[in-house]
Structures are given as structure tokens and as C-alpha cells.
């Protein structure tokens, strides 16, 4: 349930980010708009809740693919700013791209594990 995930994600991100609306969701992951309160910019946060995807291989794949994408630089690859975990919440913070194409890039078409 995405509504139940929202406060847990906010707790995991702490005061550095303020979680906003849902941008998209897949089988095990959801993407939210968030505000980076330190750098004063909007970001996208892709989150995997291991309570919804209890397989350790799904969580490991989520982090491994984020690490792989973070090493790449290309105009058609969304830059990743941070990857983290707090208890059962795994998250990837990346550039937020507005519009339908941006929503597909960060939410539905880019497979960073479970989404």
C-alpha cells in the first residue's frame, strides 16, 4: 500500500528530504517526487519496500542496478544522486524529470529492480 509506505519513506529520508506526491509505481517499487531541502531542488525517489518484496535477491538487485546506473553518464540516463537503506526501506534518489517522458524514465520504463 503506497499510502502506508509514504510515512515510512519520509522517516527513512529524515529531514534532508520532504516526500511529495507519487509519480509512478510498479510491482515492488514506487517513485515519489521529493524536495531536497539542503540543495533546494526537486528529486525523484524510487523506493523498494522489502515488506512488499521479501526476497533478498530483489533488494540486492535493486541496489546493484542503482550502482551500475550511477557509474554511467549519458543524456538519456537519469543521474542517480544517492542510494540508501533504512531497515526495510531501500531507496534511490535521482534527478526529477517533469512531464510524461520523465515519469516513464524514473517510474516505469527504467528497471532499477522491482519497479
PDB file of N, CA and C in Angstrom:
ATOM      1  N   UNK A   1       0.842  -1.183   0.000  1.00  0.00           N
ATOM      2  CA  UNK A   1       0.000   0.000   0.000  1.00  0.00           C
ATOM      3  C   UNK A   1       0.889   1.249   0.000  1.00  0.00           C
ATOM      4  N   UNK A   2       0.762   2.037  -1.039  1.00  0.00           N
ATOM      5  CA  UNK A   2       1.606   3.228  -1.202  1.00  0.00           C
ATOM      6  C   UNK A   2       1.354   4.240  -0.089  1.00  0.00           C
ATOM      7  N   UNK A   3       0.120   4.365   0.343  1.00  0.00           N
ATOM      8  CA  UNK A   3      -0.193   5.324   1.411  1.00  0.00           C
ATOM      9  C   UNK A   3       0.520   4.954   2.717  1.00  0.00           C
ATOM     10  N   UNK A   4       0.621   3.673   3.001  1.00  0.00           N
ATOM     11  CA  UNK A   4       1.323   3.228   4.209  1.00  0.00           C
ATOM     12  C   UNK A   4       2.828   3.382   4.056  1.00  0.00           C
ATOM     13  N   UNK A   5       3.315   3.322   2.819  1.00  0.00           N
ATOM     14  CA  UNK A   5       4.745   3.453   2.552  1.00  0.00           C
ATOM     15  C   UNK A   5       5.231   4.887   2.750  1.00  0.00           C
ATOM     16  N   UNK A   6       4.411   5.852   2.426  1.00  0.00           N
ATOM     17  CA  UNK A   6       4.804   7.272   2.449  1.00  0.00           C
ATOM     18  C   UNK A   6       5.417   7.720   3.782  1.00  0.00           C
ATOM     19  N   UNK A   7       4.765   7.512   4.932  1.00  0.00           N
ATOM     20  CA  UNK A   7       5.390   7.975   6.182  1.00  0.00           C
ATOM     21  C   UNK A   7       6.665   7.217   6.537  1.00  0.00           C
ATOM     22  N   UNK A   8       6.741   5.951   6.160  1.00  0.00           N
ATOM     23  CA  UNK A   8       7.956   5.181   6.425  1.00  0.00           C
ATOM     24  C   UNK A   8       9.105   5.666   5.560  1.00  0.00           C
ATOM     25  N   UNK A   9       8.805   6.041   4.315  1.00  0.00           N
ATOM     26  CA  UNK A   9       9.832   6.605   3.443  1.00  0.00           C
ATOM     27  C   UNK A   9      10.307   7.935   4.002  1.00  0.00           C
ATOM     28  N   UNK A  10       9.383   8.781   4.431  1.00  0.00           N
ATOM     29  CA  UNK A  10       9.772  10.079   4.997  1.00  0.00           C
ATOM     30  C   UNK A  10      10.668   9.883   6.211  1.00  0.00           C
ATOM     31  N   UNK A  11      10.346   8.924   7.052  1.00  0.00           N
ATOM     32  CA  UNK A  11      11.180   8.645   8.222  1.00  0.00           C
ATOM     33  C   UNK A  11      12.567   8.176   7.789  1.00  0.00           C
ATOM     34  N   UNK A  12      12.639   7.338   6.758  1.00  0.00           N
ATOM     35  CA  UNK A  12      13.927   6.829   6.278  1.00  0.00           C
ATOM     36  C   UNK A  12      14.797   7.949   5.716  1.00  0.00           C
ATOM     37  N   UNK A  13      14.182   8.919   5.046  1.00  0.00           N
ATOM     38  CA  UNK A  13      14.943  10.010   4.425  1.00  0.00           C
ATOM     39  C   UNK A  13      15.293  11.118   5.401  1.00  0.00           C
ATOM     40  N   UNK A  14      14.596  11.188   6.510  1.00  0.00           N
ATOM     41  CA  UNK A  14      14.891  12.199   7.521  1.00  0.00           C
ATOM     42  C   UNK A  14      14.519  13.599   7.065  1.00  0.00           C
ATOM     43  N   UNK A  15      15.163  14.584   7.655  1.00  0.00           N
ATOM     44  CA  UNK A  15      14.836  15.987   7.378  1.00  0.00           C
ATOM     45  C   UNK A  15      15.506  16.518   6.122  1.00  0.00           C
ATOM     46  N   UNK A  16      16.436  15.765   5.562  1.00  0.00           N
ATOM     47  CA  UNK A  16      17.137  16.226   4.356  1.00  0.00           C
ATOM     48  C   UNK A  16      16.189  16.319   3.151  1.00  0.00           C
ATOM     49  N   UNK A  17      15.146  15.474   3.128  1.00  0.00           N
ATOM     50  CA  UNK A  17      14.201  15.441   2.018  1.00  0.00           C
ATOM     51  C   UNK A  17      12.770  15.494   2.541  1.00  0.00           C
ATOM     52  N   UNK A  18      11.897  16.119   1.767  1.00  0.00           N
ATOM     53  CA  UNK A  18      10.467  16.122   2.060  1.00  0.00           C
ATOM     54  C   UNK A  18       9.769  15.384   0.936  1.00  0.00           C
ATOM     55  N   UNK A  19       9.131  14.263   1.269  1.00  0.00           N
ATOM     56  CA  UNK A  19       8.485  13.422   0.268  1.00  0.00           C
ATOM     57  C   UNK A  19       7.182  14.068  -0.186  1.00  0.00           C
ATOM     58  N   UNK A  20       6.992  14.085  -1.504  1.00  0.00           N
ATOM     59  CA  UNK A  20       5.800  14.663  -2.106  1.00  0.00           C
ATOM     60  C   UNK A  20       4.930  13.601  -2.756  1.00  0.00           C
ATOM     61  N   UNK A  21       4.293  13.953  -3.874  1.00  0.00           N
ATOM     62  CA  UNK A  21       3.326  13.050  -4.497  1.00  0.00           C
ATOM     63  C   UNK A  21       3.963  11.855  -5.205  1.00  0.00           C
ATOM     64  N   UNK A  22       3.160  10.839  -5.366  1.00  0.00           N
ATOM     65  CA  UNK A  22       3.540   9.645  -6.102  1.00  0.00           C
ATOM     66  C   UNK A  22       3.627   9.975  -7.588  1.00  0.00           C
ATOM     67  N   UNK A  23       4.721   9.558  -8.247  1.00  0.00           N
ATOM     68  CA  UNK A  23       4.878   9.758  -9.687  1.00  0.00           C
ATOM     69  C   UNK A  23       4.548   8.497 -10.482  1.00  0.00           C
ATOM     70  N   UNK A  24       4.795   7.335  -9.885  1.00  0.00           N
ATOM     71  CA  UNK A  24       4.528   6.077 -10.564  1.00  0.00           C
ATOM     72  C   UNK A  24       4.821   4.918  -9.649  1.00  0.00           C
ATOM     73  N   UNK A  25       4.310   3.749 -10.022  1.00  0.00           N
ATOM     74  CA  UNK A  25       4.574   2.570  -9.206  1.00  0.00           C
ATOM     75  C   UNK A  25       4.573   1.323 -10.064  1.00  0.00           C
ATOM     76  N   UNK A  26       5.296   0.329  -9.581  1.00  0.00           N
ATOM     77  CA  UNK A  26       5.371  -0.965 -10.242  1.00  0.00           C
ATOM     78  C   UNK A  26       5.029  -2.049  -9.253  1.00  0.00           C
ATOM     79  N   UNK A  27       5.492  -3.267  -9.506  1.00  0.00           N
ATOM     80  CA  UNK A  27       5.160  -4.398  -8.656  1.00  0.00           C
ATOM     81  C   UNK A  27       5.686  -4.276  -7.238  1.00  0.00           C
ATOM     82  N   UNK A  28       6.947  -3.873  -7.070  1.00  0.00           N
ATOM     83  CA  UNK A  28       7.560  -3.810  -5.753  1.00  0.00           C
ATOM     84  C   UNK A  28       8.110  -2.432  -5.409  1.00  0.00           C
ATOM     85  N   UNK A  29       8.074  -1.512  -6.344  1.00  0.00           N
ATOM     86  CA  UNK A  29       8.672  -0.202  -6.111  1.00  0.00           C
ATOM     87  C   UNK A  29       7.702   0.904  -6.485  1.00  0.00           C
ATOM     88  N   UNK A  30       7.949   2.064  -5.913  1.00  0.00           N
ATOM     89  CA  UNK A  30       7.168   3.257  -6.219  1.00  0.00           C
ATOM     90  C   UNK A  30       8.141   4.422  -6.366  1.00  0.00           C
ATOM     91  N   UNK A  31       7.746   5.424  -7.140  1.00  0.00           N
ATOM     92  CA  UNK A  31       8.570   6.609  -7.334  1.00  0.00           C
ATOM     93  C   UNK A  31       7.786   7.826  -6.852  1.00  0.00           C
ATOM     94  N   UNK A  32       8.413   8.592  -5.971  1.00  0.00           N
ATOM     95  CA  UNK A  32       7.811   9.797  -5.419  1.00  0.00           C
ATOM     96  C   UNK A  32       8.639  11.007  -5.817  1.00  0.00           C
ATOM     97  N   UNK A  33       7.978  12.135  -5.978  1.00  0.00           N
ATOM     98  CA  UNK A  33       8.684  13.416  -6.059  1.00  0.00           C
ATOM     99  C   UNK A  33       9.043  13.782  -4.626  1.00  0.00           C
ATOM    100  N   UNK A  34      10.208  14.365  -4.451  1.00  0.00           N
ATOM    101  CA  UNK A  34      10.621  14.826  -3.128  1.00  0.00           C
ATOM    102  C   UNK A  34      11.395  16.128  -3.279  1.00  0.00           C
ATOM    103  N   UNK A  35      11.513  16.823  -2.205  1.00  0.00           N
ATOM    104  CA  UNK A  35      12.268  18.074  -2.184  1.00  0.00           C
ATOM    105  C   UNK A  35      13.552  17.854  -1.403  1.00  0.00           C
ATOM    106  N   UNK A  36      14.671  18.130  -2.046  1.00  0.00           N
ATOM    107  CA  UNK A  36      15.966  18.105  -1.375  1.00  0.00           C
ATOM    108  C   UNK A  36      16.066  19.430  -0.623  1.00  0.00           C
ATOM    109  N   UNK A  37      15.922  19.383   0.681  1.00  0.00           N
ATOM    110  CA  UNK A  37      15.880  20.597   1.500  1.00  0.00           C
ATOM    111  C   UNK A  37      17.248  21.242   1.677  1.00  0.00           C
ATOM    112  N   UNK A  38      18.306  20.506   1.412  1.00  0.00           N
ATOM    113  CA  UNK A  38      19.658  21.059   1.536  1.00  0.00           C
ATOM    114  C   UNK A  38      20.039  21.810   0.265  1.00  0.00           C
ATOM    115  N   UNK A  39      19.783  21.183  -0.889  1.00  0.00           N
ATOM    116  CA  UNK A  39      20.169  21.790  -2.167  1.00  0.00           C
ATOM    117  C   UNK A  39      19.030  22.546  -2.851  1.00  0.00           C
ATOM    118  N   UNK A  40      17.865  22.581  -2.222  1.00  0.00           N
ATOM    119  CA  UNK A  40      16.706  23.320  -2.747  1.00  0.00           C
ATOM    120  C   UNK A  40      16.377  22.934  -4.184  1.00  0.00           C
ATOM    121  N   UNK A  41      16.167  21.633  -4.400  1.00  0.00           N
ATOM    122  CA  UNK A  41      15.783  21.155  -5.718  1.00  0.00           C
ATOM    123  C   UNK A  41      14.856  19.950  -5.563  1.00  0.00           C
ATOM    124  N   UNK A  42      14.047  19.727  -6.592  1.00  0.00           N
ATOM    125  CA  UNK A  42      13.195  18.552  -6.618  1.00  0.00           C
ATOM    126  C   UNK A  42      13.990  17.353  -7.107  1.00  0.00           C
ATOM    127  N   UNK A  43      13.702  16.205  -6.531  1.00  0.00           N
ATOM    128  CA  UNK A  43      14.324  14.953  -6.921  1.00  0.00           C
ATOM    129  C   UNK A  43      13.221  13.900  -7.026  1.00  0.00           C
ATOM    130  N   UNK A  44      13.560  12.774  -7.627  1.00  0.00           N
ATOM    131  CA  UNK A  44      12.672  11.615  -7.638  1.00  0.00           C
ATOM    132  C   UNK A  44      13.278  10.575  -6.706  1.00  0.00           C
ATOM    133  N   UNK A  45      12.435   9.911  -5.949  1.00  0.00           N
ATOM    134  CA  UNK A  45      12.894   8.873  -5.033  1.00  0.00           C
ATOM    135  C   UNK A  45      12.189   7.582  -5.407  1.00  0.00           C
ATOM    136  N   UNK A  46      12.978   6.621  -5.870  1.00  0.00           N
ATOM    137  CA  UNK A  46      12.436   5.289  -6.144  1.00  0.00           C
ATOM    138  C   UNK A  46      12.667   4.462  -4.903  1.00  0.00           C
ATOM    139  N   UNK A  47      11.616   3.841  -4.408  1.00  0.00           N
ATOM    140  CA  UNK A  47      11.697   3.135  -3.140  1.00  0.00           C
ATOM    141  C   UNK A  47      11.213   1.699  -3.296  1.00  0.00           C
ATOM    142  N   UNK A  48      11.971   0.804  -2.711  1.00  0.00           N
ATOM    143  CA  UNK A  48      11.622  -0.607  -2.649  1.00  0.00           C
ATOM    144  C   UNK A  48      11.337  -0.934  -1.196  1.00  0.00           C
ATOM    145  N   UNK A  49      10.163  -1.470  -0.937  1.00  0.00           N
ATOM    146  CA  UNK A  49       9.784  -1.868   0.408  1.00  0.00           C
ATOM    147  C   UNK A  49       9.927  -3.375   0.502  1.00  0.00           C
ATOM    148  N   UNK A  50      10.905  -3.863   1.260  1.00  0.00           N
ATOM    149  CA  UNK A  50      11.126  -5.301   1.318  1.00  0.00           C
ATOM    150  C   UNK A  50       9.997  -6.039   2.029  1.00  0.00           C
ATOM    151  N   UNK A  51       9.130  -5.321   2.707  1.00  0.00           N
ATOM    152  CA  UNK A  51       7.935  -5.974   3.245  1.00  0.00           C
ATOM    153  C   UNK A  51       7.015  -6.399   2.101  1.00  0.00           C
ATOM    154  N   UNK A  52       7.061  -5.650   0.990  1.00  0.00           N
ATOM    155  CA  UNK A  52       6.262  -5.994  -0.181  1.00  0.00           C
ATOM    156  C   UNK A  52       7.008  -6.962  -1.093  1.00  0.00           C
ATOM    157  N   UNK A  53       8.324  -6.920  -1.040  1.00  0.00           N
ATOM    158  CA  UNK A  53       9.166  -7.796  -1.862  1.00  0.00           C
ATOM    159  C   UNK A  53      10.183  -8.463  -0.941  1.00  0.00           C
ATOM    160  N   UNK A  54       9.758  -9.468  -0.176  1.00  0.00           N
ATOM    161  CA  UNK A  54      10.625 -10.004   0.864  1.00  0.00           C
ATOM    162  C   UNK A  54      11.846 -10.784   0.384  1.00  0.00           C
ATOM    163  N   UNK A  55      11.970 -11.016  -0.890  1.00  0.00           N
ATOM    164  CA  UNK A  55      13.105 -11.772  -1.399  1.00  0.00           C
ATOM    165  C   UNK A  55      14.392 -10.961  -1.281  1.00  0.00           C
ATOM    166  N   UNK A  56      15.426 -11.518  -0.644  1.00  0.00           N
ATOM    167  CA  UNK A  56      16.696 -10.789  -0.539  1.00  0.00           C
ATOM    168  C   UNK A  56      17.336 -10.546  -1.905  1.00  0.00           C
ATOM    169  N   UNK A  57      17.021 -11.381  -2.890  1.00  0.00           N
ATOM    170  CA  UNK A  57      17.601 -11.171  -4.217  1.00  0.00           C
ATOM    171  C   UNK A  57      17.020  -9.935  -4.885  1.00  0.00           C
ATOM    172  N   UNK A  58      15.760  -9.611  -4.611  1.00  0.00           N
ATOM    173  CA  UNK A  58      15.145  -8.410  -5.185  1.00  0.00           C
ATOM    174  C   UNK A  58      15.830  -7.162  -4.626  1.00  0.00           C
ATOM    175  N   UNK A  59      16.042  -7.135  -3.320  1.00  0.00           N
ATOM    176  CA  UNK A  59      16.705  -5.984  -2.698  1.00  0.00           C
ATOM    177  C   UNK A  59      18.143  -5.851  -3.191  1.00  0.00           C
ATOM    178  N   UNK A  60      18.859  -6.950  -3.299  1.00  0.00           N
ATOM    179  CA  UNK A  60      20.244  -6.910  -3.776  1.00  0.00           C
ATOM    180  C   UNK A  60      20.296  -6.429  -5.216  1.00  0.00           C
ATOM    181  N   UNK A  61      19.370  -6.873  -6.034  1.00  0.00           N
ATOM    182  CA  UNK A  61      19.314  -6.438  -7.437  1.00  0.00           C
ATOM    183  C   UNK A  61      19.001  -4.953  -7.535  1.00  0.00           C
ATOM    184  N   UNK A  62      18.104  -4.462  -6.702  1.00  0.00           N
ATOM    185  CA  UNK A  62      17.730  -3.053  -6.675  1.00  0.00           C
ATOM    186  C   UNK A  62      18.974  -2.184  -6.431  1.00  0.00           C
ATOM    187  N   UNK A  63      19.764  -2.529  -5.434  1.00  0.00           N
ATOM    188  CA  UNK A  63      20.976  -1.764  -5.107  1.00  0.00           C
ATOM    189  C   UNK A  63      22.044  -1.944  -6.178  1.00  0.00           C
ATOM    190  N   UNK A  64      22.238  -3.156  -6.649  1.00  0.00           N
ATOM    191  CA  UNK A  64      23.271  -3.423  -7.663  1.00  0.00           C
ATOM    192  C   UNK A  64      22.986  -2.663  -8.959  1.00  0.00           C
ATOM    193  N   UNK A  65      21.750  -2.658  -9.397  1.00  0.00           N
ATOM    194  CA  UNK A  65      21.420  -1.933 -10.628  1.00  0.00           C
ATOM    195  C   UNK A  65      21.563  -0.427 -10.441  1.00  0.00           C
ATOM    196  N   UNK A  66      21.226   0.076  -9.250  1.00  0.00           N
ATOM    197  CA  UNK A  66      21.423   1.500  -8.983  1.00  0.00           C
ATOM    198  C   UNK A  66      22.899   1.857  -9.034  1.00  0.00           C
ATOM    199  N   UNK A  67      23.739   1.012  -8.483  1.00  0.00           N
ATOM    200  CA  UNK A  67      25.181   1.257  -8.502  1.00  0.00           C
ATOM    201  C   UNK A  67      25.707   1.245  -9.938  1.00  0.00           C
ATOM    202  N   UNK A  68      25.192   0.348 -10.748  1.00  0.00           N
ATOM    203  CA  UNK A  68      25.607   0.273 -12.150  1.00  0.00           C
ATOM    204  C   UNK A  68      25.200   1.532 -12.902  1.00  0.00           C
ATOM    205  N   UNK A  69      23.953   1.941 -12.757  1.00  0.00           N
ATOM    206  CA  UNK A  69      23.466   3.135 -13.452  1.00  0.00           C
ATOM    207  C   UNK A  69      24.222   4.373 -12.982  1.00  0.00           C
ATOM    208  N   UNK A  70      24.561   4.442 -11.712  1.00  0.00           N
ATOM    209  CA  UNK A  70      25.268   5.611 -11.173  1.00  0.00           C
ATOM    210  C   UNK A  70      26.647   5.793 -11.797  1.00  0.00           C
ATOM    211  N   UNK A  71      27.238   4.720 -12.301  1.00  0.00           N
ATOM    212  CA  UNK A  71      28.553   4.823 -12.948  1.00  0.00           C
ATOM    213  C   UNK A  71      28.457   5.316 -14.386  1.00  0.00           C
ATOM    214  N   UNK A  72      27.262   5.345 -14.950  1.00  0.00           N
ATOM    215  CA  UNK A  72      27.078   5.725 -16.351  1.00  0.00           C
ATOM    216  C   UNK A  72      26.738   7.200 -16.481  1.00  0.00           C
ATOM    217  N   UNK A  73      27.206   7.804 -17.551  1.00  0.00           N
ATOM    218  CA  UNK A  73      26.842   9.185 -17.857  1.00  0.00           C
ATOM    219  C   UNK A  73      26.424   9.258 -19.307  1.00  0.00           C
ATOM    220  N   UNK A  74      25.172   9.654 -19.521  1.00  0.00           N
ATOM    221  CA  UNK A  74      24.615   9.756 -20.861  1.00  0.00           C
ATOM    222  C   UNK A  74      23.379  10.645 -20.768  1.00  0.00           C
ATOM    223  N   UNK A  75      23.098  11.457 -21.797  1.00  0.00           N
ATOM    224  CA  UNK A  75      21.935  12.348 -21.742  1.00  0.00           C
ATOM    225  C   UNK A  75      20.600  11.618 -21.560  1.00  0.00           C
ATOM    226  N   UNK A  76      20.542  10.339 -21.903  1.00  0.00           N
ATOM    227  CA  UNK A  76      19.290   9.595 -21.803  1.00  0.00           C
ATOM    228  C   UNK A  76      19.227   8.699 -20.570  1.00  0.00           C
ATOM    229  N   UNK A  77      20.178   8.853 -19.661  1.00  0.00           N
ATOM    230  CA  UNK A  77      20.175   8.100 -18.409  1.00  0.00           C
ATOM    231  C   UNK A  77      19.973   9.091 -17.268  1.00  0.00           C
ATOM    232  N   UNK A  78      18.972   8.831 -16.439  1.00  0.00           N
ATOM    233  CA  UNK A  78      18.671   9.711 -15.317  1.00  0.00           C
ATOM    234  C   UNK A  78      19.782   9.586 -14.277  1.00  0.00           C
ATOM    235  N   UNK A  79      20.432  10.704 -13.922  1.00  0.00           N
ATOM    236  CA  UNK A  79      21.514  10.648 -12.930  1.00  0.00           C
ATOM    237  C   UNK A  79      21.005  10.247 -11.547  1.00  0.00           C
ATOM    238  N   UNK A  80      21.774   9.407 -10.883  1.00  0.00           N
ATOM    239  CA  UNK A  80      21.467   8.987  -9.521  1.00  0.00           C
ATOM    240  C   UNK A  80      22.334   9.794  -8.575  1.00  0.00           C
ATOM    241  N   UNK A  81      21.691  10.365  -7.550  1.00  0.00           N
ATOM    242  CA  UNK A  81      22.407  11.184  -6.586  1.00  0.00           C
ATOM    243  C   UNK A  81      22.784  10.415  -5.319  1.00  0.00           C
ATOM    244  N   UNK A  82      21.951   9.445  -4.933  1.00  0.00           N
ATOM    245  CA  UNK A  82      22.184   8.770  -3.657  1.00  0.00           C
ATOM    246  C   UNK A  82      21.420   7.454  -3.645  1.00  0.00           C
ATOM    247  N   UNK A  83      21.988   6.455  -2.994  1.00  0.00           N
ATOM    248  CA  UNK A  83      21.332   5.171  -2.772  1.00  0.00           C
ATOM    249  C   UNK A  83      21.427   4.889  -1.283  1.00  0.00           C
ATOM    250  N   UNK A  84      20.334   4.412  -0.708  1.00  0.00           N
ATOM    251  CA  UNK A  84      20.388   4.155   0.718  1.00  0.00           C
ATOM    252  C   UNK A  84      19.412   3.105   1.176  1.00  0.00           C
ATOM    253  N   UNK A  85      19.554   2.787   2.436  1.00  0.00           N
ATOM    254  CA  UNK A  85      18.673   1.808   3.067  1.00  0.00           C
ATOM    255  C   UNK A  85      18.488   2.189   4.524  1.00  0.00           C
ATOM    256  N   UNK A  86      17.271   2.085   4.984  1.00  0.00           N
ATOM    257  CA  UNK A  86      16.984   2.213   6.409  1.00  0.00           C
ATOM    258  C   UNK A  86      15.981   1.127   6.752  1.00  0.00           C
ATOM    259  N   UNK A  87      16.441   0.154   7.508  1.00  0.00           N
ATOM    260  CA  UNK A  87      15.665  -1.025   7.871  1.00  0.00           C
ATOM    261  C   UNK A  87      15.106  -1.682   6.612  1.00  0.00           C
ATOM    262  N   UNK A  88      13.795  -1.742   6.438  1.00  0.00           N
ATOM    263  CA  UNK A  88      13.216  -2.443   5.293  1.00  0.00           C
ATOM    264  C   UNK A  88      13.013  -1.560   4.065  1.00  0.00           C
ATOM    265  N   UNK A  89      13.410  -0.308   4.132  1.00  0.00           N
ATOM    266  CA  UNK A  89      13.226   0.634   3.029  1.00  0.00           C
ATOM    267  C   UNK A  89      14.547   0.814   2.281  1.00  0.00           C
ATOM    268  N   UNK A  90      14.556   0.476   1.003  1.00  0.00           N
ATOM    269  CA  UNK A  90      15.688   0.745   0.118  1.00  0.00           C
ATOM    270  C   UNK A  90      15.252   1.879  -0.804  1.00  0.00           C
ATOM    271  N   UNK A  91      16.135   2.857  -1.051  1.00  0.00           N
ATOM    272  CA  UNK A  91      15.731   3.972  -1.906  1.00  0.00           C
ATOM    273  C   UNK A  91      16.868   4.423  -2.810  1.00  0.00           C
ATOM    274  N   UNK A  92      16.448   5.011  -3.924  1.00  0.00           N
ATOM    275  CA  UNK A  92      17.369   5.610  -4.887  1.00  0.00           C
ATOM    276  C   UNK A  92      16.878   7.030  -5.127  1.00  0.00           C
ATOM    277  N   UNK A  93      17.755   7.993  -4.911  1.00  0.00           N
ATOM    278  CA  UNK A  93      17.404   9.392  -5.162  1.00  0.00           C
ATOM    279  C   UNK A  93      18.062   9.795  -6.467  1.00  0.00           C
ATOM    280  N   UNK A  94      17.251  10.329  -7.379  1.00  0.00           N
ATOM    281  CA  UNK A  94      17.745  10.672  -8.716  1.00  0.00           C
ATOM    282  C   UNK A  94      17.128  11.978  -9.190  1.00  0.00           C
ATOM    283  N   UNK A  95      17.648  12.447 -10.316  1.00  0.00           N
ATOM    284  CA  UNK A  95      17.127  13.677 -10.905  1.00  0.00           C
ATOM    285  C   UNK A  95      15.642  13.503 -11.194  1.00  0.00           C
ATOM    286  N   UNK A  96      14.884  14.531 -10.918  1.00  0.00           N
ATOM    287  CA  UNK A  96      13.452  14.527 -11.218  1.00  0.00           C
ATOM    288  C   UNK A  96      13.259  15.186 -12.577  1.00  0.00           C
ATOM    289  N   UNK A  97      12.626  14.464 -13.476  1.00  0.00           N
ATOM    290  CA  UNK A  97      12.356  14.981 -14.819  1.00  0.00           C
ATOM    291  C   UNK A  97      10.855  15.111 -14.967  1.00  0.00           C
ATOM    292  N   UNK A  98      10.387  16.324 -15.194  1.00  0.00           N
ATOM    293  CA  UNK A  98       8.950  16.568 -15.304  1.00  0.00           C
ATOM    294  C   UNK A  98       8.393  16.129 -16.648  1.00  0.00           C
ATOM    295  N   UNK A  99       7.092  15.855 -16.640  1.00  0.00           N
ATOM    296  CA  UNK A  99       6.390  15.516 -17.871  1.00  0.00           C
ATOM    297  C   UNK A  99       6.225  14.028 -18.061  1.00  0.00           C
ATOM    298  N   UNK A 100       5.493  13.660 -19.074  1.00  0.00           N
ATOM    299  CA  UNK A 100       5.186  12.261 -19.332  1.00  0.00           C
ATOM    300  C   UNK A 100       6.443  11.449 -19.602  1.00  0.00           C
ATOM    301  N   UNK A 101       7.367  11.980 -20.400  1.00  0.00           N
ATOM    302  CA  UNK A 101       8.596  11.253 -20.693  1.00  0.00           C
ATOM    303  C   UNK A 101       9.400  11.061 -19.418  1.00  0.00           C
ATOM    304  N   UNK A 102       9.494  12.100 -18.604  1.00  0.00           N
ATOM    305  CA  UNK A 102      10.232  11.992 -17.352  1.00  0.00           C
ATOM    306  C   UNK A 102       9.617  10.972 -16.421  1.00  0.00           C
ATOM    307  N   UNK A 103       8.299  10.930 -16.330  1.00  0.00           N
ATOM    308  CA  UNK A 103       7.644   9.953 -15.478  1.00  0.00           C
ATOM    309  C   UNK A 103       7.939   8.542 -15.954  1.00  0.00           C
ATOM    310  N   UNK A 104       7.980   8.329 -17.256  1.00  0.00           N
ATOM    311  CA  UNK A 104       8.312   6.998 -17.767  1.00  0.00           C
ATOM    312  C   UNK A 104       9.758   6.653 -17.431  1.00  0.00           C
ATOM    313  N   UNK A 105      10.667   7.612 -17.557  1.00  0.00           N
ATOM    314  CA  UNK A 105      12.081   7.331 -17.278  1.00  0.00           C
ATOM    315  C   UNK A 105      12.308   6.909 -15.841  1.00  0.00           C
ATOM    316  N   UNK A 106      11.738   7.644 -14.893  1.00  0.00           N
ATOM    317  CA  UNK A 106      12.036   7.355 -13.496  1.00  0.00           C
ATOM    318  C   UNK A 106      11.062   6.388 -12.863  1.00  0.00           C
ATOM    319  N   UNK A 107       9.909   6.187 -13.458  1.00  0.00           N
ATOM    320  CA  UNK A 107       8.920   5.378 -12.779  1.00  0.00           C
ATOM    321  C   UNK A 107       8.602   4.064 -13.399  1.00  0.00           C
ATOM    322  N   UNK A 108       8.556   3.995 -14.721  1.00  0.00           N
ATOM    323  CA  UNK A 108       8.001   2.807 -15.334  1.00  0.00           C
ATOM    324  C   UNK A 108       8.954   2.133 -16.299  1.00  0.00           C
ATOM    325  N   UNK A 109       9.659   2.882 -17.110  1.00  0.00           N
ATOM    326  CA  UNK A 109      10.475   2.271 -18.162  1.00  0.00           C
ATOM    327  C   UNK A 109      11.865   1.875 -17.689  1.00  0.00           C
ATOM    328  N   UNK A 110      12.394   2.529 -16.685  1.00  0.00           N
ATOM    329  CA  UNK A 110      13.732   2.200 -16.206  1.00  0.00           C
ATOM    330  C   UNK A 110      13.599   1.147 -15.122  1.00  0.00           C
ATOM    331  N   UNK A 111      14.149  -0.018 -15.349  1.00  0.00           N
ATOM    332  CA  UNK A 111      14.067  -1.093 -14.382  1.00  0.00           C
ATOM    333  C   UNK A 111      15.268  -1.050 -13.457  1.00  0.00           C
ATOM    334  N   UNK A 112      15.051  -0.498 -12.275  1.00  0.00           N
ATOM    335  CA  UNK A 112      16.093  -0.466 -11.261  1.00  0.00           C
ATOM    336  C   UNK A 112      15.776  -1.474 -10.180  1.00  0.00           C
ATOM    337  N   UNK A 113      15.050  -2.470 -10.563  1.00  0.00           N
ATOM    338  CA  UNK A 113      14.751  -3.542  -9.613  1.00  0.00           C
ATOM    339  C   UNK A 113      13.396  -3.394  -8.997  1.00  0.00           C
ATOM    340  N   UNK A 114      12.472  -4.191  -9.384  1.00  0.00           N
ATOM    341  CA  UNK A 114      11.168  -4.248  -8.757  1.00  0.00           C
ATOM    342  C   UNK A 114      10.188  -3.227  -9.222  1.00  0.00           C
ATOM    343  N   UNK A 115      10.533  -2.335 -10.102  1.00  0.00           N
ATOM    344  CA  UNK A 115       9.616  -1.278 -10.479  1.00  0.00           C
ATOM    345  C   UNK A 115       9.208  -1.379 -11.860  1.00  0.00           C
TER     346      UNK A 115
END
